[in-house]
Tab-separated table of C-alpha atoms in Angstrom:
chain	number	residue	atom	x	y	z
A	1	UNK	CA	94.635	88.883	47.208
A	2	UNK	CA	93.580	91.715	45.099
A	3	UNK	CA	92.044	93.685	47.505
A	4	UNK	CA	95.137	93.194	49.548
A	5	UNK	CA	97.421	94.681	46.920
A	6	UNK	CA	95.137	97.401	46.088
A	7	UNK	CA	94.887	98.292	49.536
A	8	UNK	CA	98.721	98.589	49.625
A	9	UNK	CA	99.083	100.635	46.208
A	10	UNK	CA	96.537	103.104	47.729
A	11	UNK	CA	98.775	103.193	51.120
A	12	UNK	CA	102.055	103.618	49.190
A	13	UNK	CA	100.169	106.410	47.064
A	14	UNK	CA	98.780	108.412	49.824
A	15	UNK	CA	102.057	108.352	51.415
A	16	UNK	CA	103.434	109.824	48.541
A	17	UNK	CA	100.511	112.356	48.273
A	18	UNK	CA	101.521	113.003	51.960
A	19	UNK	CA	104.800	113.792	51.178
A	20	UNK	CA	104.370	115.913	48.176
A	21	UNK	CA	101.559	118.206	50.024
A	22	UNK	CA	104.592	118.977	53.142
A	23	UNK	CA	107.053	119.384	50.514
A	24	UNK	CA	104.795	121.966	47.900
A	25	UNK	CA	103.256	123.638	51.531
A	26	UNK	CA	107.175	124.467	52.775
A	27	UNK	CA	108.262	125.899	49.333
A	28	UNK	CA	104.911	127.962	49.001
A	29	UNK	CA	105.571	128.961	53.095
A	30	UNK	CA	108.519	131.135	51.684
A	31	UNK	CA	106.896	132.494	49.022
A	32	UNK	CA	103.641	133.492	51.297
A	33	UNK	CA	104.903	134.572	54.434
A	34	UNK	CA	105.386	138.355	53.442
A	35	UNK	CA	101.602	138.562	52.703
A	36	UNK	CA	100.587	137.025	55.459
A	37	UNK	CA	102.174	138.956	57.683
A	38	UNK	CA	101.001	142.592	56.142
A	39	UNK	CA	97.516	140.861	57.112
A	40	UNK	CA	98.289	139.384	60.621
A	41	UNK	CA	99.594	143.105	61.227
A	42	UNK	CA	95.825	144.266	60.921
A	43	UNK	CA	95.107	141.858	64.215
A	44	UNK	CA	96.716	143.906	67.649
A	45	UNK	CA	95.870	142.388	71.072
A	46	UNK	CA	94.807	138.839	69.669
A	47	UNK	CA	98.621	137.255	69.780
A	48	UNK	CA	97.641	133.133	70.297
A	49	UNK	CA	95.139	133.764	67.626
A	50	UNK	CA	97.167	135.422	65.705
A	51	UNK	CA	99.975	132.678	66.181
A	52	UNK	CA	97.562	130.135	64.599
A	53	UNK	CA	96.401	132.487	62.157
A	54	UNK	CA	99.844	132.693	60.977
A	55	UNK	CA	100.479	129.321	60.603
A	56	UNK	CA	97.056	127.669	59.162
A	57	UNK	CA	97.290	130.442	56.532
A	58	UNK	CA	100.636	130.327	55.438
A	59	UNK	CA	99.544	126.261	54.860
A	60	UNK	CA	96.522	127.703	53.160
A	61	UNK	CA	98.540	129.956	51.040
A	62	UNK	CA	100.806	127.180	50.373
A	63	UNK	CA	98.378	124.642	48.867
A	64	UNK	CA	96.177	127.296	47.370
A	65	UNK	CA	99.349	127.886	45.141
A	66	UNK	CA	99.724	124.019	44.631
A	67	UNK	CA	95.911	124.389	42.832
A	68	UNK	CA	94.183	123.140	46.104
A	69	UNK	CA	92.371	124.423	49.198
A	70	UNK	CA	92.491	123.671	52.850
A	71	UNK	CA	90.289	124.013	55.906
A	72	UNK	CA	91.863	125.342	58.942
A	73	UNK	CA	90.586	123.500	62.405
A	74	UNK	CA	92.328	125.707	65.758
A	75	UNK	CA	92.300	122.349	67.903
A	76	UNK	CA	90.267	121.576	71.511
A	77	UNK	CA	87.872	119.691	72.850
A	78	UNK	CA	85.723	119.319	75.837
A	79	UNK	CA	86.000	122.713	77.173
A	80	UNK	CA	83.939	123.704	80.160
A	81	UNK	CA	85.363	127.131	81.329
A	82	UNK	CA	83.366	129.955	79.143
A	83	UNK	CA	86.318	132.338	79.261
A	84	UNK	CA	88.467	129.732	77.004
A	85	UNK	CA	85.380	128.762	75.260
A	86	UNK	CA	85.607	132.470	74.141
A	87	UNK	CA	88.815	132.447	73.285
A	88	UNK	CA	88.613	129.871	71.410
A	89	UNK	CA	85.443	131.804	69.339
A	90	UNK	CA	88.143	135.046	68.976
A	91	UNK	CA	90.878	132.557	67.485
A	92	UNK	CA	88.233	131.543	65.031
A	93	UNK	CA	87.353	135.017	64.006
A	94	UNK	CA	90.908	136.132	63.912
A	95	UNK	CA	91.783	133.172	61.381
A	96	UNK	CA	88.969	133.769	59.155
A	97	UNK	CA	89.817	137.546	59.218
A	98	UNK	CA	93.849	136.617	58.507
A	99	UNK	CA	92.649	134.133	55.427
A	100	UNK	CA	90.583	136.452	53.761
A	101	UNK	CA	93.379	139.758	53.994
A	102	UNK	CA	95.668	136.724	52.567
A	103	UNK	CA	93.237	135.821	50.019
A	104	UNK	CA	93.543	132.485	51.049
A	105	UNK	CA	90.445	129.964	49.884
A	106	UNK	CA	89.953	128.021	52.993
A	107	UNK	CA	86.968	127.162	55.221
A	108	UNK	CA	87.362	126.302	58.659
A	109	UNK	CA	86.331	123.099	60.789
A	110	UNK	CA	85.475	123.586	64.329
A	111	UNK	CA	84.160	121.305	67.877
A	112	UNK	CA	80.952	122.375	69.465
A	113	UNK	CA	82.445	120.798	72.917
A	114	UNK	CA	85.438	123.438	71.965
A	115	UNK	CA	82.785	126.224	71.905
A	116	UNK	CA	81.351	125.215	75.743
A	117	UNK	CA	78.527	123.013	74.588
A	118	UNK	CA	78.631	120.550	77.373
A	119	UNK	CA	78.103	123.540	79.912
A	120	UNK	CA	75.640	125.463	78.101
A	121	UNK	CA	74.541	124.713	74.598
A	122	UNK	CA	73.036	128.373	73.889
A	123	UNK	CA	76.040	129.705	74.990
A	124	UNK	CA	77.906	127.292	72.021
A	125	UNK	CA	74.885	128.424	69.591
A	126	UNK	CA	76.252	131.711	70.071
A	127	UNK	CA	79.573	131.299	69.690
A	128	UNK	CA	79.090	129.138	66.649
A	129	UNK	CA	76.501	131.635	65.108
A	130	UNK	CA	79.855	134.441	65.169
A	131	UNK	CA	81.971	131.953	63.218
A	132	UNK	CA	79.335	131.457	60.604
A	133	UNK	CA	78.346	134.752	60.361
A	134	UNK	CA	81.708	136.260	59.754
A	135	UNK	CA	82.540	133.197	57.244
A	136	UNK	CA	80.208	134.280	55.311
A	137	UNK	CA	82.138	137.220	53.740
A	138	UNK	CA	85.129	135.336	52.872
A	139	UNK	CA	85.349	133.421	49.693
A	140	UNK	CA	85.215	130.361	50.879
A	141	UNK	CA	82.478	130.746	53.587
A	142	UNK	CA	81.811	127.364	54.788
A	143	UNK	CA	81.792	126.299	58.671
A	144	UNK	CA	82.118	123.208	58.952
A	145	UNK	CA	81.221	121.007	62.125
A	146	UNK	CA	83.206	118.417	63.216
A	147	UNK	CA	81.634	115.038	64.750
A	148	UNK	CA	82.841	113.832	68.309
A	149	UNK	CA	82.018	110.794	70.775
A	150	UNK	CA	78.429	109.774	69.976
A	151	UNK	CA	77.211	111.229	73.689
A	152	UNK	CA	76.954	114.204	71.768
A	153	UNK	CA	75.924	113.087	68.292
A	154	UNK	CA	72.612	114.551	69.066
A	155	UNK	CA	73.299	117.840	70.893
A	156	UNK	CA	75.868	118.435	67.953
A	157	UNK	CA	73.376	117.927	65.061
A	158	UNK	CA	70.155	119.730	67.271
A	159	UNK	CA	72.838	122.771	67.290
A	160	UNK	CA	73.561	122.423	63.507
A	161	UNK	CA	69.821	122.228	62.278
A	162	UNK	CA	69.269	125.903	64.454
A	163	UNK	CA	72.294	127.422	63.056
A	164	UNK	CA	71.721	125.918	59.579
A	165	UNK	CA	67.939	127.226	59.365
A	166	UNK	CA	69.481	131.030	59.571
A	167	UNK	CA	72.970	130.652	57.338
A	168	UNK	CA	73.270	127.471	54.872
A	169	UNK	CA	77.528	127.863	55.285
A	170	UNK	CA	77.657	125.350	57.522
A	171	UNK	CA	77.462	121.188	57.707
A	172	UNK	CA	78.063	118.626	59.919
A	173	UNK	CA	80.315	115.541	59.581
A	174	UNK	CA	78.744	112.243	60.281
A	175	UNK	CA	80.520	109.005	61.189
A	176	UNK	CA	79.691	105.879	59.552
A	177	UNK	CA	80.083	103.672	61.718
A	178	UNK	CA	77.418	104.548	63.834
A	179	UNK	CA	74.021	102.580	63.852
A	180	UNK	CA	71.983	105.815	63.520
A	181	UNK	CA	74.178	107.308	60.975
A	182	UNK	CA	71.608	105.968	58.156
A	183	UNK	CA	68.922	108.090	59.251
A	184	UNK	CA	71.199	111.275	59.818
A	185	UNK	CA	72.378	111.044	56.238
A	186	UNK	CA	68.850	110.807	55.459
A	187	UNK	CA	67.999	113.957	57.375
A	188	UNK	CA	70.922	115.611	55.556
A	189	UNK	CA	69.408	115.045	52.356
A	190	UNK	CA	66.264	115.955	53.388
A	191	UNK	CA	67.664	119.449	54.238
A	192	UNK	CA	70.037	119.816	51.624
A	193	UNK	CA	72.915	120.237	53.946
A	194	UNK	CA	76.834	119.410	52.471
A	195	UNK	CA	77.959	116.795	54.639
A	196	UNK	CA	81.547	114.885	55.507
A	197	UNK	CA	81.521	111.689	55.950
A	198	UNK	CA	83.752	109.659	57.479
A	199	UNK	CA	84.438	105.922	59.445
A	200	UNK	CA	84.387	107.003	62.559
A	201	UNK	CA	87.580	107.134	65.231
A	202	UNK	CA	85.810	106.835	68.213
A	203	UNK	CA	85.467	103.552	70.475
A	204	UNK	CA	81.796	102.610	70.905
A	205	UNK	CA	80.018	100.473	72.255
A	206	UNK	CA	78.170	97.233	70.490
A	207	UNK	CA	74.641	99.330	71.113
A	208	UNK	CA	76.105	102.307	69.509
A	209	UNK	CA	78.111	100.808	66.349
A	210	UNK	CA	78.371	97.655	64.731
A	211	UNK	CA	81.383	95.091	65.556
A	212	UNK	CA	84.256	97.031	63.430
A	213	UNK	CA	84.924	93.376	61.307
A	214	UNK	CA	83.335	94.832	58.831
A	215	UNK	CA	85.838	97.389	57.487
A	216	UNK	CA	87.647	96.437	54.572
A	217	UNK	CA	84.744	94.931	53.481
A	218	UNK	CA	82.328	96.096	51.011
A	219	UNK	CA	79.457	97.231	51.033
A	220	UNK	CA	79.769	98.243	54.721
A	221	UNK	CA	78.277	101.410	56.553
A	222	UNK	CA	80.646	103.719	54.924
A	223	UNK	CA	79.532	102.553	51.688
A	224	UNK	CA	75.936	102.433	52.134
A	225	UNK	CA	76.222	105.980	53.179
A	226	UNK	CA	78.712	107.185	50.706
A	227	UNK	CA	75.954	105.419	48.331
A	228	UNK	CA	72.906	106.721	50.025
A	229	UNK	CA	74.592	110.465	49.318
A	230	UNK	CA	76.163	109.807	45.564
A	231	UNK	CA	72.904	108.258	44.547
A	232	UNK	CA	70.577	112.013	45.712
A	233	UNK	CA	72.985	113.900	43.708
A	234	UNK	CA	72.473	112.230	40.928
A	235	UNK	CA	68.526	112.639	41.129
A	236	UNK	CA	69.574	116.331	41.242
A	237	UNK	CA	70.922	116.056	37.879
A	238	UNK	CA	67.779	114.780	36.883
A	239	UNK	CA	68.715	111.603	35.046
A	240	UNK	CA	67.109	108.687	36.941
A	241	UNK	CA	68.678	106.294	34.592
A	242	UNK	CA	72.236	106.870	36.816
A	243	UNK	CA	72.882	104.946	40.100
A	244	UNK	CA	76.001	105.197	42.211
A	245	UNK	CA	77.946	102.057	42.224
């Protein structure tokens, strides 16, 4: 029963949270729009990026002003033409370019299937490799790597570790929920890599990820690895006497 009501309280409160972020991200929209259009003006000949430049960084701008930062994610998946796999790249580049003439702080979040890794993973390395590098010189420099359908779990972390042991302003996310996750969080500590984690939205199967009864439960795979992260940062404090609980 009182799991049930917290469970509702937190509900009710994110809601609110919600709410509040649209609201403060509309007002601050007004206020931001004439400087982010002096910087959009520096980008001819890239209008669809430019469109989604405009619109992740006025949000930026917005909750930047509110005390908070943002990522900006240009949304696609699954992409096999290269031609849109580039264009995809140049929308990248043209966002991270808008946010820092807007002096937004904001990272960005990206798919490697959106950068043409199920055609030709070197091709994705490559594209990735641009975003990274030309994150670096904003303020907020971090890339970070989304996780998709566990068919490519491993082709998505292979591609991290190669950009990761050039440029360190990237991570991946990792899903819970999966049965290997335990020893990629591992492997992230190991490295020293920042890492999202999250449950996991994808249907797998039983061989992949657990039977999903366990959620709302505790501990369950999001808490071991939640756990499995707190507790190595503490040992990086250097007082063994502290243990996440």
């Amino acid at each position: 029963e009182i799991h049930r009501k917290l469970d509702a309280s937190l509900s009710t409160f994110g809601a609110t949270v919600g709410t509040f972020v649209v609201v403060v991200a509309i007002a601050g929209a007004i206020a931001a729009w004439p400087r982010i259009m002096a910087a959009l003006r520096s980008l001819p000949g890239l209008m669809p990026a430019a469109v989604a430049a405009t619109v992740t960084a006025v949000l930026g701008v917005a909750l930047n002003d509110s005390g908070m930062s943002a990522t900006l994610d240009f949304l696609g998946e699954d992409v096999l033409d290269r031609a849109e796999a580039e264009r995809t790249r140049d929308a990248y580049l043209a966002m991270l370019d808008a946010v820092r003439e807007a002096g937004v702080r904001s990272n960005v979040s990206l798919k490697l299937t959106a950068m043409g890794l199920l055609g030709d993973a070197g091709f994705a390395l490559q594209n990735v490799d641009a975003i990274v590098e030309r994150a670096a010189a904003n303020d907020d420099p971090f890339v970070r790597i989304d996780m998709e359908g566990s068919a490519v779990t491993e082709p998505t972390l292979d591609l991290f570790e190669r950009v990761f042991a050039e440029r360190r302003n990237v991570g991946p996310v990792l899903q819970a929920m999966l049965r290997r996750t335990p020893g990629d969080v591992a492997r992230a500590i190991e490295l020293g890599a920042r890492v999202r984690l999250c449950k996991g939205a994808y249907a797998e199967g039983p061989g992949v990820a657990p039977d999903v009864s366990w959620q709302g439960k505790a501990p369950g795979p999001y808490d071991r690895a939640a756990d499995a992260q707190a507790n190595d940062a503490i040992r990086a404090l250097g007082d063994p006497k502290c243990k996440a609980s």
